[in-house]
Amino acid sequence: MNAPLGVAVAGLGTVGCGTIAILEGRKELLAARCGRALEVVAVSARRADKERPVPVARYRWHDDPVSLAAAADVDVVVELIGGEDGPALALTRAALEAGKPVVTANKALLAHRGGELARLAEANGVVLAYEAAVAGGIPIVKALRDGLVGNRVERVVGILNGTCNYILTTMREHGRAFADVLAEAQALGYAEAEPSLDVDGHDAAHKLALLAAIACGTEPTFDALHIEGIRAIAPIDIAFAEELGYRIKLLGIARRTSHGIEQRVHPCMIPRSAPLAEIEGVFNAVQVHGDAVGTTLHVGPGAGAAPTGSAVVADLCDLARGFRAPAFGVPAAMLQAGEPAPMSAHEGAYYLRLMVDDRPGVLADVAACLRDAGVSVESMIQRHRATTDQPVPIVMTTHATTEAAFDGALAAIGALACVREPPRMLRIETL
Ligand code: HSE
């Protein structure tokens, strides 16, 4: 048996403790599978005296996480501190510069600085591994980068945020409003007290930036992403989606187009028959379309101590076994800048809901705006009859058009006097 791999863990929150629980609970099994033991030798966190689900007193304690990088018995640093800069960045840089591989779950760090850190890792001859950063327990980094290495990947589509998927599922199942479900999810501990990272789409966007980088051989370019969250989704839109045969999901989509690479996170209407429509609650899923394999679907828990710890341990085992792959699938020097496709060039069908006066001529005015923008209507629902001054909904779906044309129609429609609330739109994805 080879010498043990000395592991330092920085950050002892949910994922840190989940990782240690697996490393300690499966010690012999992992040693047998890797041909060497994986030994936690040192840890660091903000507070030493905190109650934790795993005992950590047996490990050497470092107040300063960055000092882990210099310790002689540390062969690999596990960065689970989080955040796109601060101690997470300082530790990652220090470890790579010291010639030590880094395993991280830090999607924000890599979405913003993945190119720089991949170059630093390669310059120092070490691995930067991040399976736990994308979709928790689903081994999607390995699947996309290694298992599907023989493919030109045309499209990656994912449900990448369990909190949003849980909220949308609960809203649909119980006909409840976003704010109400979010408040309950926070009370139950399913959603963060500060939920914007999740519900405004940024967490999913961090993950998509990494998947897009692997799929397209580009540097992660978080700033190029189009991002919308789920706050504006109303129960009425969920009900209309059902009626039209769709389901609403927050998707991250990376796609090669003739205009460049689309990278977008926003709520979508997808056919109820699509496999992704069946992914409910806190689950994540990623659908990959490769030119050789066709379509593959990867489903599993996207968060939690044991699932995310499982992904961290997988990276550690790769290191222990001597497996090496470039962080984003090609050597860092070959990563392309990646031409981002403008959203105005996006082509697809749209759902549109208007709250309008119930009187003759309204539909003609709306139709004229669509006609003038060159947008073709596929279907329409208007069945309520106003008994008071209350506006009534008109719902339309369009044939495929460009976002630029649809935006033009939307601006004109929104300016009509008969339109009483800002129009709501959702992009329809056929997948
Ligand atoms: N907060 C994320 C989610 C998990 O709700 O899916 C960590 O990225």
mmCIF file of N, CA, C and O and ligand atoms in Angstrom, residues 105 107 132-136 160-165 190-192 197-198 203-204 207 282-284 302-304 308, ligand 1:
data_model
loop_
_atom_site.group_PDB
_atom_site.id
_atom_site.type_symbol
_atom_site.label_atom_id
_atom_site.label_comp_id
_atom_site.label_asym_id
_atom_site.label_seq_id
_atom_site.Cartn_x
_atom_site.Cartn_y
_atom_site.Cartn_z
ATOM 1 N N ALA A 105 -15.513 22.950 -3.477
ATOM 2 C CA ALA A 105 -16.946 22.935 -3.820
ATOM 3 C C ALA A 105 -17.392 24.346 -4.183
ATOM 4 O O ALA A 105 -18.582 24.623 -4.268
ATOM 5 N N LYS A 107 -18.291 27.075 -6.278
ATOM 6 C CA LYS A 107 -18.715 27.424 -7.650
ATOM 7 C C LYS A 107 -18.511 28.891 -7.955
ATOM 8 O O LYS A 107 -18.157 29.272 -9.075
ATOM 9 N N ALA A 132 -17.776 18.731 -6.563
ATOM 10 C CA ALA A 132 -18.831 19.134 -5.615
ATOM 11 C C ALA A 132 -19.392 20.516 -5.909
ATOM 12 O O ALA A 132 -20.394 20.913 -5.320
ATOM 13 N N ALA A 133 -18.767 21.246 -6.819
ATOM 14 C CA ALA A 133 -19.234 22.615 -7.089
ATOM 15 C C ALA A 133 -20.476 22.643 -7.968
ATOM 16 O O ALA A 133 -21.180 23.645 -8.012
ATOM 17 N N VAL A 134 -20.732 21.564 -8.690
ATOM 18 C CA VAL A 134 -21.854 21.563 -9.639
ATOM 19 C C VAL A 134 -22.812 20.418 -9.328
ATOM 20 O O VAL A 134 -22.427 19.250 -9.364
ATOM 21 N N ALA A 135 -24.043 20.783 -9.000
ATOM 22 C CA ALA A 135 -25.106 19.790 -8.815
ATOM 23 C C ALA A 135 -24.792 18.751 -7.735
ATOM 24 O O ALA A 135 -25.158 17.581 -7.869
ATOM 25 N N GLY A 136 -24.138 19.195 -6.662
ATOM 26 C CA GLY A 136 -23.933 18.376 -5.455
ATOM 27 C C GLY A 136 -23.462 16.970 -5.742
ATOM 28 O O GLY A 136 -22.340 16.750 -6.193
ATOM 29 N N LEU A 160 -30.404 23.309 -11.815
ATOM 30 C CA LEU A 160 -29.148 23.391 -11.066
ATOM 31 C C LEU A 160 -29.317 23.999 -9.685
ATOM 32 O O LEU A 160 -28.325 24.186 -8.980
ATOM 33 N N ASN A 161 -30.536 24.321 -9.321
ATOM 34 C CA ASN A 161 -30.743 24.876 -7.984
ATOM 35 C C ASN A 161 -31.937 24.198 -7.325
ATOM 36 O O ASN A 161 -33.085 24.378 -7.749
ATOM 37 N N GLY A 162 -31.639 23.430 -6.279
ATOM 38 C CA GLY A 162 -32.676 22.658 -5.609
ATOM 39 C C GLY A 162 -33.686 23.538 -4.893
ATOM 40 O O GLY A 162 -34.874 23.202 -4.827
ATOM 41 N N THR A 163 -33.220 24.658 -4.361
ATOM 42 C CA THR A 163 -34.139 25.550 -3.643
ATOM 43 C C THR A 163 -35.214 26.064 -4.598
ATOM 44 O O THR A 163 -36.411 26.037 -4.284
ATOM 45 N N CYS A 164 -34.799 26.524 -5.769
ATOM 46 C CA CYS A 164 -35.770 27.031 -6.751
ATOM 47 C C CYS A 164 -36.688 25.909 -7.221
ATOM 48 O O CYS A 164 -37.897 26.110 -7.387
ATOM 49 N N ASN A 165 -36.120 24.735 -7.439
ATOM 50 C CA ASN A 165 -36.963 23.640 -7.926
ATOM 51 C C ASN A 165 -37.985 23.230 -6.872
ATOM 52 O O ASN A 165 -39.137 22.939 -7.182
ATOM 53 N N TYR A 190 -34.912 24.896 4.442
ATOM 54 C CA TYR A 190 -34.620 24.456 3.070
ATOM 55 C C TYR A 190 -34.045 25.606 2.245
ATOM 56 O O TYR A 190 -33.380 25.390 1.237
ATOM 57 N N ALA A 191 -34.389 26.847 2.641
ATOM 58 C CA ALA A 191 -33.881 28.016 1.908
ATOM 59 C C ALA A 191 -33.096 28.889 2.878
ATOM 60 O O ALA A 191 -33.382 28.922 4.077
ATOM 61 N N GLU A 192 -32.113 29.581 2.345
ATOM 62 C CA GLU A 192 -31.269 30.456 3.165
ATOM 63 C C GLU A 192 -32.079 31.649 3.659
ATOM 64 O O GLU A 192 -33.007 32.102 2.980
ATOM 65 N N LEU A 197 -29.106 34.541 -3.579
ATOM 66 C CA LEU A 197 -28.161 33.742 -4.366
ATOM 67 C C LEU A 197 -28.908 32.619 -5.099
ATOM 68 O O LEU A 197 -28.630 32.307 -6.251
ATOM 69 N N ASP A 198 -29.862 32.017 -4.399
ATOM 70 C CA ASP A 198 -30.645 30.933 -4.999
ATOM 71 C C ASP A 198 -31.760 31.472 -5.887
ATOM 72 O O ASP A 198 -31.798 31.185 -7.078
ATOM 73 N N ASP A 203 -26.748 31.266 -8.079
ATOM 74 C CA ASP A 203 -26.132 29.967 -7.747
ATOM 75 C C ASP A 203 -26.185 29.041 -8.979
ATOM 76 O O ASP A 203 -25.181 28.413 -9.342
ATOM 77 N N ALA A 204 -27.337 28.996 -9.631
ATOM 78 C CA ALA A 204 -27.448 28.167 -10.845
ATOM 79 C C ALA A 204 -26.496 28.685 -11.923
ATOM 80 O O ALA A 204 -25.897 27.903 -12.673
ATOM 81 N N LYS A 207 -22.942 27.519 -11.487
ATOM 82 C CA LYS A 207 -22.777 26.127 -11.912
ATOM 83 C C LYS A 207 -22.805 26.019 -13.438
ATOM 84 O O LYS A 207 -22.022 25.284 -14.046
ATOM 85 N N VAL A 282 -36.245 19.104 -4.385
ATOM 86 C CA VAL A 282 -34.877 19.625 -4.287
ATOM 87 C C VAL A 282 -33.892 18.954 -5.254
ATOM 88 O O VAL A 282 -32.714 19.278 -5.264
ATOM 89 N N PHE A 283 -34.389 18.043 -6.067
ATOM 90 C CA PHE A 283 -33.472 17.338 -6.969
ATOM 91 C C PHE A 283 -32.909 18.254 -8.058
ATOM 92 O O PHE A 283 -33.535 19.220 -8.449
ATOM 93 N N ASN A 284 -31.715 17.911 -8.506
ATOM 94 C CA ASN A 284 -31.066 18.560 -9.645
ATOM 95 C C ASN A 284 -31.041 17.563 -10.804
ATOM 96 O O ASN A 284 -31.151 16.340 -10.581
ATOM 97 N N GLY A 302 -28.842 17.660 -5.304
ATOM 98 C CA GLY A 302 -27.932 18.742 -5.659
ATOM 99 C C GLY A 302 -27.301 19.434 -4.474
ATOM 100 O O GLY A 302 -26.541 20.382 -4.637
ATOM 101 N N ALA A 303 -27.612 18.988 -3.278
ATOM 102 C CA ALA A 303 -27.069 19.639 -2.085
ATOM 103 C C ALA A 303 -27.130 18.654 -0.930
ATOM 104 O O ALA A 303 -27.610 17.533 -1.073
ATOM 105 N N GLY A 304 -26.621 19.113 0.214
ATOM 106 C CA GLY A 304 -26.679 18.278 1.414
ATOM 107 C C GLY A 304 -25.311 17.737 1.786
ATOM 108 O O GLY A 304 -24.419 17.619 0.941
ATOM 109 N N THR A 308 -22.994 16.050 -1.235
ATOM 110 C CA THR A 308 -21.895 16.924 -1.664
ATOM 111 C C THR A 308 -20.572 16.371 -1.149
ATOM 112 O O THR A 308 -19.544 16.419 -1.847
HETATM 113 N N1 HSE B 1 -28.233 26.294 -2.581
HETATM 114 C C1 HSE B 1 -28.069 25.351 -3.633
HETATM 115 C C2 HSE B 1 -29.410 24.765 -4.029
HETATM 116 C C3 HSE B 1 -27.123 24.224 -3.305
HETATM 117 O O1 HSE B 1 -30.437 25.164 -3.490
HETATM 118 O O2 HSE B 1 -29.426 23.936 -4.911
HETATM 119 C C4 HSE B 1 -25.702 24.671 -3.273
HETATM 120 O O3 HSE B 1 -25.316 25.197 -4.488
#
